Coordinates of C-alpha atoms in Angstrom, one line a residue:
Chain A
X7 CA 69.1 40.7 -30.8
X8 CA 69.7 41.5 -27.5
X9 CA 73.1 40.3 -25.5
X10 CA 72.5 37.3 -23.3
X11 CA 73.4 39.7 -20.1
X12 CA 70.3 41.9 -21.0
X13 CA 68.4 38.8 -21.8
X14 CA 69.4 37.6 -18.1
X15 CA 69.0 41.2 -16.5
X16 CA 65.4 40.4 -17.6
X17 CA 64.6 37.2 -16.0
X18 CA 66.2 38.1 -12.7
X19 CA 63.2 39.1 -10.5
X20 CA 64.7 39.1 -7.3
X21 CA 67.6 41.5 -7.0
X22 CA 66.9 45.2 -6.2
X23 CA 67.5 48.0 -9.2
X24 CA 71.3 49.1 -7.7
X25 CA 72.3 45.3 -7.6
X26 CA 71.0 45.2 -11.6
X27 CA 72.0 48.2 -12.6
X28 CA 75.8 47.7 -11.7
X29 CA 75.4 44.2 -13.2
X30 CA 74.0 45.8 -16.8
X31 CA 77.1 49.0 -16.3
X32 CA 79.7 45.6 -16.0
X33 CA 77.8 44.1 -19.1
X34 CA 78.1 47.7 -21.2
X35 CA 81.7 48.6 -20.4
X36 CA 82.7 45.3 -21.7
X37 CA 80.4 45.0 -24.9
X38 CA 79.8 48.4 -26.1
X39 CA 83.9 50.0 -26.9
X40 CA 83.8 50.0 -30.3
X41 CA 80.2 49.9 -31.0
X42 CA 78.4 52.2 -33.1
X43 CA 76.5 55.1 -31.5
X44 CA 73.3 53.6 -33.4
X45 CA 73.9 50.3 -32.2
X46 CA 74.7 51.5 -28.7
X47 CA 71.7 53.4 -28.0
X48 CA 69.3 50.0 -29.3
X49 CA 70.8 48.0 -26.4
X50 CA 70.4 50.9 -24.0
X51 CA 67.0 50.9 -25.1
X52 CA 66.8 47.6 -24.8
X53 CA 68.2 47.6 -21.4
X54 CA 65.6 49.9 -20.1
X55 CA 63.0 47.8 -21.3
X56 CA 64.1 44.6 -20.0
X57 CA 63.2 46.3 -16.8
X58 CA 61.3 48.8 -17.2
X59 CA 60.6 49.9 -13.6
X60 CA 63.9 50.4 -12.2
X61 CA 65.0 53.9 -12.2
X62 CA 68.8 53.1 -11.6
X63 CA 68.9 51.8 -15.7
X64 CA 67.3 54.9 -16.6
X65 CA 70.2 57.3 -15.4
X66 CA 73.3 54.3 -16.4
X67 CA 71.6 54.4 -20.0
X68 CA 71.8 58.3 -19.8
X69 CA 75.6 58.4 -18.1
X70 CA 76.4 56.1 -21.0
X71 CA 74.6 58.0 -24.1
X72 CA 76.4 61.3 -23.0
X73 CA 80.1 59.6 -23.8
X74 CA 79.4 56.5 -26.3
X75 CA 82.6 56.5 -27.7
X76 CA 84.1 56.2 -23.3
X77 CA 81.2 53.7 -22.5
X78 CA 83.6 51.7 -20.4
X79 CA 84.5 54.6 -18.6
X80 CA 81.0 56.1 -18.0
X81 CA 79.7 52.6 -16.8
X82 CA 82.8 52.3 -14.4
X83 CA 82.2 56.3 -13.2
X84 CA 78.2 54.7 -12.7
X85 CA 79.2 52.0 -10.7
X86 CA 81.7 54.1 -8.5
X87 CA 78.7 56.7 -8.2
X88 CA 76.2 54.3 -7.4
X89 CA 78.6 53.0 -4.7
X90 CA 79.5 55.9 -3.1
X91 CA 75.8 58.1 -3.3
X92 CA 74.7 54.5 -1.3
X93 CA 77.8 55.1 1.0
X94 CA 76.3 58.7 1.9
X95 CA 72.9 57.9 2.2
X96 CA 73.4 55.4 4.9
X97 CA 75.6 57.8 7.0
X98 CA 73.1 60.5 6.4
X99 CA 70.2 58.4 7.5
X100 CA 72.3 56.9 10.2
X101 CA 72.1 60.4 11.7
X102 CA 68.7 59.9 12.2
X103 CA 68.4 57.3 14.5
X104 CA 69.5 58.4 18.2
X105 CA 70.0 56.3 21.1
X106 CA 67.6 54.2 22.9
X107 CA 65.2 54.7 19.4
X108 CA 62.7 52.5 18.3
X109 CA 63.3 52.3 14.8
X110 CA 60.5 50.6 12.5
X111 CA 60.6 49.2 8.9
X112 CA 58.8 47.2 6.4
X113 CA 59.9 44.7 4.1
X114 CA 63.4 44.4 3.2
X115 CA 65.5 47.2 1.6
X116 CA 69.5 47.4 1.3
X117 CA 69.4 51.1 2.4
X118 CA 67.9 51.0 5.8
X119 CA 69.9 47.4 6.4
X120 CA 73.1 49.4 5.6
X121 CA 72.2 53.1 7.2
X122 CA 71.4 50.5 10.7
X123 CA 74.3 48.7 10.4
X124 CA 76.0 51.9 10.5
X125 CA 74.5 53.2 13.3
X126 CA 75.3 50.2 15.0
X127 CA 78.6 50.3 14.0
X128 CA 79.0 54.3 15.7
X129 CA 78.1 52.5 19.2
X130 CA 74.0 53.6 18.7
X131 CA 71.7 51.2 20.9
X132 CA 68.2 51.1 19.4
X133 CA 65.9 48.1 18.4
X134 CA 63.8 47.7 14.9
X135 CA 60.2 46.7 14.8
X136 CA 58.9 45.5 11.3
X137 CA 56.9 43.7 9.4
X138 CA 57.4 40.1 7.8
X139 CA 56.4 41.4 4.3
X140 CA 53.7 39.0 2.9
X141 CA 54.3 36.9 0.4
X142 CA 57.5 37.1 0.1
X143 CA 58.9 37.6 3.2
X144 CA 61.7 39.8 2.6
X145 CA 61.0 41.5 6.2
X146 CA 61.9 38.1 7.8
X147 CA 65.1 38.1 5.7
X148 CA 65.9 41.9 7.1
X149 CA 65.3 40.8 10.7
X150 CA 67.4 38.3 10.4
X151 CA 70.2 40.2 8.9
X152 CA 69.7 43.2 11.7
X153 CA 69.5 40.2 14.7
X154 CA 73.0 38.7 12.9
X155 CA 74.7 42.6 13.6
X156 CA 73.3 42.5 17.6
X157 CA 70.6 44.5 16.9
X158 CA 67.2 43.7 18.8
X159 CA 64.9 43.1 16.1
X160 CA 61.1 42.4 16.8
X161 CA 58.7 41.0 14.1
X162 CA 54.9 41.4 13.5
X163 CA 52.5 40.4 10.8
X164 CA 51.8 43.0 8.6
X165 CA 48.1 43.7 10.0
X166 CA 50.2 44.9 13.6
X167 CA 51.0 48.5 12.6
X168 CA 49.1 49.6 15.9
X169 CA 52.1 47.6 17.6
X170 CA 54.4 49.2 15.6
X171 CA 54.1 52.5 15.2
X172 CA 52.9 53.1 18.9
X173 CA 56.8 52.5 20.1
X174 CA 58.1 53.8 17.3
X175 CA 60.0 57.4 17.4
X176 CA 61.1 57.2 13.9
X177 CA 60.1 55.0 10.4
X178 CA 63.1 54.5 7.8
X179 CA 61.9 52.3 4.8
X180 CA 63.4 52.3 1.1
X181 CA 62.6 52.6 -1.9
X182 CA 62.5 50.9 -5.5
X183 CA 61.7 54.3 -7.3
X184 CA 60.5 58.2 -7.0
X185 CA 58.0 59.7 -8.9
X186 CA 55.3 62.1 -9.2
X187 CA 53.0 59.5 -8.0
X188 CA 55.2 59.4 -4.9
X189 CA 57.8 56.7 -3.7
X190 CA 57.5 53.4 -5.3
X191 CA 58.4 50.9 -2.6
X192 CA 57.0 47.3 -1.6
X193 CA 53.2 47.0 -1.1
X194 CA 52.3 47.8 2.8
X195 CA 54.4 51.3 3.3
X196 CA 51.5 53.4 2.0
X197 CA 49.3 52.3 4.9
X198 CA 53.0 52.2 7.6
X199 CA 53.1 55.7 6.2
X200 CA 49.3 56.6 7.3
X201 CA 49.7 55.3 10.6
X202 CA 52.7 56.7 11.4
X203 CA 51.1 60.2 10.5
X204 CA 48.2 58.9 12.6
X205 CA 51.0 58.5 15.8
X206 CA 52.7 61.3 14.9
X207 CA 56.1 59.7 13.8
X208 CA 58.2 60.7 10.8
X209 CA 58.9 58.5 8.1
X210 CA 61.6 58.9 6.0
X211 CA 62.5 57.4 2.9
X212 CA 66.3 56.5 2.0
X213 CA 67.0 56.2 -1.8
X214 CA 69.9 57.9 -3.9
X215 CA 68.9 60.4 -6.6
X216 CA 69.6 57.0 -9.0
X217 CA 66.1 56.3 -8.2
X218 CA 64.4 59.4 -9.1
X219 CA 62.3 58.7 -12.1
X220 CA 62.5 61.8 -14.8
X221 CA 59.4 63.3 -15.0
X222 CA 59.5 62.7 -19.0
X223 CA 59.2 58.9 -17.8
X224 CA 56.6 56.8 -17.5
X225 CA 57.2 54.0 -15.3
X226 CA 54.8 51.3 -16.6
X227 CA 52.1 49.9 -14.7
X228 CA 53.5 46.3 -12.2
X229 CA 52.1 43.4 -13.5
X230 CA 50.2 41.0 -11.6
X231 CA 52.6 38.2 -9.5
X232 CA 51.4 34.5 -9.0
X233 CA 49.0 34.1 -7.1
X234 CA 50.4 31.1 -5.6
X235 CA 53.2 33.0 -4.0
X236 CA 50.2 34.2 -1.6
X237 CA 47.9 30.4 -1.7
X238 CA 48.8 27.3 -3.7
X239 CA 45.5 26.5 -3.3
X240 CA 43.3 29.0 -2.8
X241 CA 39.6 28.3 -1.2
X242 CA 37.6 27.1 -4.7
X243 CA 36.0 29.8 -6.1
X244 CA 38.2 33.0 -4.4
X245 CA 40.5 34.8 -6.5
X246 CA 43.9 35.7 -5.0
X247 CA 45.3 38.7 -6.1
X248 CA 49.2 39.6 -5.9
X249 CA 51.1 42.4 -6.2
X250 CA 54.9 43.6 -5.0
X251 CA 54.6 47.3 -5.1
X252 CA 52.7 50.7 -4.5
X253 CA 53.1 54.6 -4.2
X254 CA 53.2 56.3 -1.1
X255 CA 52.5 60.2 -1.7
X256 CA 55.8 62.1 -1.6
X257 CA 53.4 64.2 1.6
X258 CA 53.4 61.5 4.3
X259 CA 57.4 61.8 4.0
X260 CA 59.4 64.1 6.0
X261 CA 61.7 63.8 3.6
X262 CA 63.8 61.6 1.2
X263 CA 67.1 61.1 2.1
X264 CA 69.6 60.8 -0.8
X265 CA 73.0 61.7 -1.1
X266 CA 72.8 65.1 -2.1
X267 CA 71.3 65.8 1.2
X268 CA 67.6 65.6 2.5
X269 CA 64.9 66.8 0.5
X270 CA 61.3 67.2 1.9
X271 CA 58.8 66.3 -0.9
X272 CA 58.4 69.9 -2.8
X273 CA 62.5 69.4 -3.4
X274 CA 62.0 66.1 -4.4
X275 CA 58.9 67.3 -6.7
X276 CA 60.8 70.4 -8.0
X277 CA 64.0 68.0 -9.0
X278 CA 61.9 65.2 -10.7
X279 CA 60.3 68.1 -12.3
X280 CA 63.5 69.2 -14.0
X281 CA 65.0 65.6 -14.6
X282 CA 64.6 64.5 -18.3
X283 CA 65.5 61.2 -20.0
X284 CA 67.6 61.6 -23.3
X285 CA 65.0 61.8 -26.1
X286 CA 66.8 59.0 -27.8
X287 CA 65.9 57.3 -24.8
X288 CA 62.4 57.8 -24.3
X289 CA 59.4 55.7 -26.0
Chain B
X27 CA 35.1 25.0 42.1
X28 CA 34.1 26.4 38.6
X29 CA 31.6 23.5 36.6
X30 CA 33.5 21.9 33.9
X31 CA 30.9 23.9 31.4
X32 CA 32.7 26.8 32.6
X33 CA 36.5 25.7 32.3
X34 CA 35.7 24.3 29.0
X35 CA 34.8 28.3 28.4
X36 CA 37.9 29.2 29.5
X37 CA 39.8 26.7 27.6
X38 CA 38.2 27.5 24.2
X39 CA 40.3 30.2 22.2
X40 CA 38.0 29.3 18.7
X41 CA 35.0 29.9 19.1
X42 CA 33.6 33.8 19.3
X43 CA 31.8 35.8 22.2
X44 CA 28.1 35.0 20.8
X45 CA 28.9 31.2 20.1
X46 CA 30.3 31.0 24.1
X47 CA 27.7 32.8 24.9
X48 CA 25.0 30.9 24.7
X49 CA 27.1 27.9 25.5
X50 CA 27.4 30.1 28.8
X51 CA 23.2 30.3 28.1
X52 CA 22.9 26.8 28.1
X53 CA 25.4 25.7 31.0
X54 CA 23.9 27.9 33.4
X55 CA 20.4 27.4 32.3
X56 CA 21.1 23.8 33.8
X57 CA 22.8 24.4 36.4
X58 CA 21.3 27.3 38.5
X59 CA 17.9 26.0 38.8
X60 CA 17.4 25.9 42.6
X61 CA 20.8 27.4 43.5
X62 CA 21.1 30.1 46.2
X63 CA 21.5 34.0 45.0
X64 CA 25.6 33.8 46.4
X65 CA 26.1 30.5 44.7
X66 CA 25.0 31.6 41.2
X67 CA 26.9 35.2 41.7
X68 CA 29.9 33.3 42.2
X69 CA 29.7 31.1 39.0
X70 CA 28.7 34.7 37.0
X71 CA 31.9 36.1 38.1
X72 CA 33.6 33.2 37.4
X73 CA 32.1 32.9 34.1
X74 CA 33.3 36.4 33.5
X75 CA 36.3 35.7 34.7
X76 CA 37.3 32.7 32.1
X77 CA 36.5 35.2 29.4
X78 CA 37.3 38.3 30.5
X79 CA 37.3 40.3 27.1
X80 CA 34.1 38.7 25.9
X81 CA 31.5 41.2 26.4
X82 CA 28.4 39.5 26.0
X83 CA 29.2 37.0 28.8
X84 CA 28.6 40.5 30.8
X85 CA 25.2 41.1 29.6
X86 CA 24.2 37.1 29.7
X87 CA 25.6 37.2 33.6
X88 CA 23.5 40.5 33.7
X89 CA 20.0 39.1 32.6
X90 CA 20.9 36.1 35.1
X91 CA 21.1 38.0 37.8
X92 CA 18.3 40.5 37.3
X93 CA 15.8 37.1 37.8
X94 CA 18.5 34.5 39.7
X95 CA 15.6 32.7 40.4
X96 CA 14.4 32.1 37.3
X97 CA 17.7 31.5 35.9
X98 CA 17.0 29.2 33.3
X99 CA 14.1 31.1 31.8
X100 CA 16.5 34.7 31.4
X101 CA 19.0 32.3 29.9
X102 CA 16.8 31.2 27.1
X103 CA 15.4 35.4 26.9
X104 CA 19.0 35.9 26.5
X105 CA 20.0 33.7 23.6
X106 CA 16.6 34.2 21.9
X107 CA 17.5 37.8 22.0
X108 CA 21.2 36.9 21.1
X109 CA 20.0 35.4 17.5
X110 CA 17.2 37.9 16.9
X111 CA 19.7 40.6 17.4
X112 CA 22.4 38.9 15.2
X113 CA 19.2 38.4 12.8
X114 CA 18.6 42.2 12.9
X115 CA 22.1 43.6 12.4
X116 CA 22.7 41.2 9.4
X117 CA 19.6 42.4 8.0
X118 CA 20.3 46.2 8.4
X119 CA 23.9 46.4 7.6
X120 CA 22.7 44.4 4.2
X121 CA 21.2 47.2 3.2
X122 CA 24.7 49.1 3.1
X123 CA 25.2 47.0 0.6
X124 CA 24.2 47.7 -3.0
X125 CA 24.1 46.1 -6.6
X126 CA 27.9 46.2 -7.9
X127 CA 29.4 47.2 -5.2
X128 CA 32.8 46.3 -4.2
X129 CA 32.6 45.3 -0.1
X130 CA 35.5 45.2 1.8
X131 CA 36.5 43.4 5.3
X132 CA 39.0 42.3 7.3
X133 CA 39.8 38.7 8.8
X134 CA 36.0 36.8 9.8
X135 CA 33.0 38.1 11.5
X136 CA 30.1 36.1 11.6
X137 CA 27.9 39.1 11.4
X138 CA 29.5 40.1 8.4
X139 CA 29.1 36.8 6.8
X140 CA 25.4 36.8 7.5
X141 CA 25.0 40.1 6.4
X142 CA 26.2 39.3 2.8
X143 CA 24.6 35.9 2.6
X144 CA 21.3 38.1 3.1
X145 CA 22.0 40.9 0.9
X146 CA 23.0 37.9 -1.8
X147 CA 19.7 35.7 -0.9
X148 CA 18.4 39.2 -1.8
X149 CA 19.3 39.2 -5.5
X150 CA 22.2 42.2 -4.8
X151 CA 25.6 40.9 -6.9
X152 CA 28.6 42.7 -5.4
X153 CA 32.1 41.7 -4.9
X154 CA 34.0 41.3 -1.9
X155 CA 37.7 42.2 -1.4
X156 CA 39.1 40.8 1.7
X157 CA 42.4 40.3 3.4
X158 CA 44.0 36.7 4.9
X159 CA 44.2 37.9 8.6
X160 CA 47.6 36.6 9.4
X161 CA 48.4 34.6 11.8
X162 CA 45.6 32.7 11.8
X163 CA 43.9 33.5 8.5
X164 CA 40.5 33.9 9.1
X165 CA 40.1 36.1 6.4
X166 CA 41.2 32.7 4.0
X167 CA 38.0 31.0 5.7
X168 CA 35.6 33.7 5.3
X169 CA 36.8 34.1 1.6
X170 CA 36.2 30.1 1.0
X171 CA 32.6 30.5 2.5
X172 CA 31.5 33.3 0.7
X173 CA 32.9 32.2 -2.6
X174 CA 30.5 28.9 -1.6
X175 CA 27.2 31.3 -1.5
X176 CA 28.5 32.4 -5.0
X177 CA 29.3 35.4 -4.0
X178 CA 32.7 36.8 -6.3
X179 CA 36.1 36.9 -3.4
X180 CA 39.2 38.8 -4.1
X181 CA 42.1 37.8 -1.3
X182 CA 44.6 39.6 -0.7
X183 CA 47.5 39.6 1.5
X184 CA 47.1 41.8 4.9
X185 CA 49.6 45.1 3.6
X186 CA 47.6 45.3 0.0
X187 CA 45.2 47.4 1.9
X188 CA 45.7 49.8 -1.1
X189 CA 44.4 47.9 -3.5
X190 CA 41.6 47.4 -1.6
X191 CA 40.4 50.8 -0.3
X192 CA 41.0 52.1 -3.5
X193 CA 37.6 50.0 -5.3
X194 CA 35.7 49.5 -2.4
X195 CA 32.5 51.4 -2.0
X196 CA 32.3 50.6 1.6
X197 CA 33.8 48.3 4.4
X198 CA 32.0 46.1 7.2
X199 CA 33.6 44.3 9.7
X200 CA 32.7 42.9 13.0
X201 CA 33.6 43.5 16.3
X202 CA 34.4 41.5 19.3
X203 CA 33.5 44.3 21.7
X204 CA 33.0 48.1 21.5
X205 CA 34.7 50.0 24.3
X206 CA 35.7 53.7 25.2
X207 CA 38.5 53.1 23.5
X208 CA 36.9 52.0 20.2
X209 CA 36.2 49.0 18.3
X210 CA 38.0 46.1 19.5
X211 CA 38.3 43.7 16.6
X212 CA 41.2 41.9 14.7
X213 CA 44.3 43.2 14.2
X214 CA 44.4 44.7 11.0
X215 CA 41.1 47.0 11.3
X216 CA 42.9 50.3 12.2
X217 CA 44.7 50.5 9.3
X218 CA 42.2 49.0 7.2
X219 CA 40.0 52.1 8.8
X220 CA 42.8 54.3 8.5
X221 CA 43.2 53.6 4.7
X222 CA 39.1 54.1 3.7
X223 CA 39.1 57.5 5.7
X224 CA 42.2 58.5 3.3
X225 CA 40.0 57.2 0.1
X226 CA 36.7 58.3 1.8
X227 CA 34.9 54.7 2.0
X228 CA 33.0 54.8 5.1
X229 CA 33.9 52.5 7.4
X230 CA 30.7 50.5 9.5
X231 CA 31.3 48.1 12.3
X232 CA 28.6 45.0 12.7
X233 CA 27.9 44.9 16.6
X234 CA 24.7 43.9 18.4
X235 CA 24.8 45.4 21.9
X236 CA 25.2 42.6 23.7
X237 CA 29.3 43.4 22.4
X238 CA 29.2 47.0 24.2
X239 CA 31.5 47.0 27.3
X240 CA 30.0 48.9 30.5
X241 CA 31.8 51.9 31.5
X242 CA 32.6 51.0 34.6
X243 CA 33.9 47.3 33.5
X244 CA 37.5 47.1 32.7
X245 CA 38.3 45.0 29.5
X246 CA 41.6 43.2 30.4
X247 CA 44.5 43.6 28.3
X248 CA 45.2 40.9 25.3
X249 CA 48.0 38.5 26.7
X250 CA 50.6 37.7 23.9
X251 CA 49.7 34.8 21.8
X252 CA 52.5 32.0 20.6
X253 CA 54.6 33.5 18.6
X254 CA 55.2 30.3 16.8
X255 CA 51.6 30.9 15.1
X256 CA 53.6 33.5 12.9
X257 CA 56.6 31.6 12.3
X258 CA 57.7 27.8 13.9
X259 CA 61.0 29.2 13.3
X260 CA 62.2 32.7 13.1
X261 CA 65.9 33.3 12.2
X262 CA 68.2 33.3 15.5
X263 CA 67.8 36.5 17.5
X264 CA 64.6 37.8 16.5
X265 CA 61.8 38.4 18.6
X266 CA 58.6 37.7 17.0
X267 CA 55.3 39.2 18.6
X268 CA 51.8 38.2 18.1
X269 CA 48.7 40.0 19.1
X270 CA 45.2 38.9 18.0
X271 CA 43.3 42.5 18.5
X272 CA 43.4 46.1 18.8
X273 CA 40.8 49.0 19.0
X274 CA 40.1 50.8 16.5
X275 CA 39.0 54.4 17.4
X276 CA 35.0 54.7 17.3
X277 CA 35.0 58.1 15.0
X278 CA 36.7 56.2 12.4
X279 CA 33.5 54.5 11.5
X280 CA 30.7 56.0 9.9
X281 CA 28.7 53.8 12.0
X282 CA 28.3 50.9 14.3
X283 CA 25.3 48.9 13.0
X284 CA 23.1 47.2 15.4
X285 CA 20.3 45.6 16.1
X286 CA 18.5 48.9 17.9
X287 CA 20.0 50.7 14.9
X288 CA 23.0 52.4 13.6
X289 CA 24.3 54.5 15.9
X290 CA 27.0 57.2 14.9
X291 CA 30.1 57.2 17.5
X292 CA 28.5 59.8 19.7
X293 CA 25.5 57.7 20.4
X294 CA 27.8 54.7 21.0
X295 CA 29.8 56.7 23.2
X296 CA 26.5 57.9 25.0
X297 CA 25.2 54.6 25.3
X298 CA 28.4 52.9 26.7
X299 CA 28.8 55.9 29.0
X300 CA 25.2 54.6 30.5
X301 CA 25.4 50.8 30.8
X302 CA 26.4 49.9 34.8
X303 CA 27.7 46.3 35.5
X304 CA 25.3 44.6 38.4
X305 CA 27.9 45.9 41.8
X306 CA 28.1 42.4 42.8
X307 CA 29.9 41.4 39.4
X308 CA 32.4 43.8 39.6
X309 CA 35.9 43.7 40.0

């Protein structure tokens, strides 16, 4: 029942929640004028479901279901919003990166690439230190980005956090989703985050309030990836296990940095707290 | 100048400290009978020398020169006390382990190996979570050999250190020498250490005392491996850096078992604070 570009929005497993969401708000504002508010609110449902962990479709489907009869227009005002609240984010975190810095990262998010291109771009001089971001390597992809804009990039397994956060002045990693749990963001920033505290350097998160996760939500469980991403062929006998993501606490972040500003975690528990999905929405 | 046995030592990045060891054991067991006290000095300190982070070739260079005239005789005392101590340690710290327990580790020690074969031979059934050990993945091989013994291996790749912590009942791993500065052992053990304190798993490290480093001997720094182990070809610009180990500080681990006991990280500090190198193998 669903239209093909939900049906696709499904499959895709590789691009972030901002690059899917804009694709579903293209998709809406050309299917839903004239639709029903009935039939409207099944595909948002159904576009939330077809992935169900990215907060970004959450708050499109809710832009949308406050004017269904000016979908187009609400899923062009999304898109612009979505542009611009990633536009302020990466000048406000570019503030936090000072001459001569460390900077250090994990895996591979379009935040911290753009907040460090930024800083770049102001005439900042600083390296990055991060990790390669087993299986998938996104890490090696981000290095390679951040070498390609002149910035000195160095990159370490993902056991060298010792290395890391030893030269580090400041961590900046991203995010895939806030919640109560804490930020959702690739598997290896909960223990980046725990060493960090351990070295005394702040961590910040960069995500725009898109990814804040109402608290009426529940973000369902990941489910397990192939294992063969990590071994094709395993020892006989050992079981690989594979997951993408994990929560870091909201308390081993200085602060979140979105585009209304930064918010140390009892802001970012306080808005969560007040955010609430549609109750059409929810279920 | 050096015998062969001993630049073989030196050229023999595989193998751990207790296998050279008594390699060490063996060479000189040969080749010091009838040798003057300055001649066997120098091929201790050169010995030393060609593994200069391998503690127990300090204790093995020790016992030789306590009796240099009875060389080959403290060399065979030394690795019969070698392999009773390894005996011991696997025997003790298998008794951390306990019927359906999840056991966690980190890349390979032998002493952890043997320690779970025992506590298995033992009729104990446990799991073991474990993590590859990037670059070189020892952690893979460990996983394939205690999957052989039947023993039930979850692998996991080196940042999934949540998923770990958060079902083990305790962690083991070895250690390739216990300093001042902590547990020296792969790169990966501080946050692995880090991550059980946060979930309250104790923590024990597997160390006979031939792997504690005098106070007054100064472990040299890790030279920088190839980075190509990481990746043959990073993207252009980026500078990849590869260290094999790191210490782990000692009051992050409930314990260091041996085979004298298990000694809580005062008594290790106490004990390290009173072992002397010989003068004339100093420096």
């Amino acid at each position: 029942m669903a239209p093909d570009w939900i049906k696709e929005i499904r499959r895709d497993n590789l691009s972030g929640a901002a690059e899917l969401a804009k694709r579903a708000a293209r998709g809406l504002a050309e299917w839903a004028p004239g639709r029903a508010r009935d039939e409207i609110v099944a595909v948002l449902r159904a576009l939330i479901a077809a992935q169900p962990r990215m907060a970004p479709m959450l708050h499109l489907a809710a832009a949308v279901l406050a004017k269904p009869g000016e979908a187009a227009a609400a899923c062009e005002e999304y898109i612009a919003r979505l542009e611009a609240a990633a536009q302020a984010v990466a000048e406000r975190a570019a503030t936090l990166v000072e001459e001569g810095d460390v900077v250090a990262t994990h895996s591979r998010s379009s935040s911290v690439l753009a907040a460090l291109r930024y800083a770049w771009a102001q005439g900042k001089r600083f390296s990055v230190y991060l990790t390669e971001s087993r299986p998938m390597a996104e890490g090696v992809r981000l290095a390679g980005e951040l070498a390609a804009a002149g910035i000195a990039v160095k990159l370490f397994v993902d056991a060298g956090l010792s290395l890391i956060v030893s030269e580090a002045r400041v961590v900046l990693v991203g995010a895939d989703a806030i919640t109560g749990d804490g930020v959702i963001n690739k598997i290896g920033t909960w223990p980046l985050a725990l060493a960090a505290r351990e070295r005394a350097v702040p961590v910040y998160a960069l995500a725009s309030t898109d990814k804040f996760v109402p608290s009426d939500y529940e973000l369902p469980a990941e489910l397990p990836r192939d294992p063969a991403e990590v071994y094709a062929s395993p020892p006989a006998g050992v079981w690989v296990v594979n997951y993408y993501f994990e929560a870091t606490p909201l308390d081993l972040f200085h602060a979140v940095v979105t585009e209304l500003g930064s918010m140390a975690p009892e802001d970012v528990r306080g808005r969560l707290g007040a955010l609430r999905l549609p109750v059409e929405l929810r279920g």
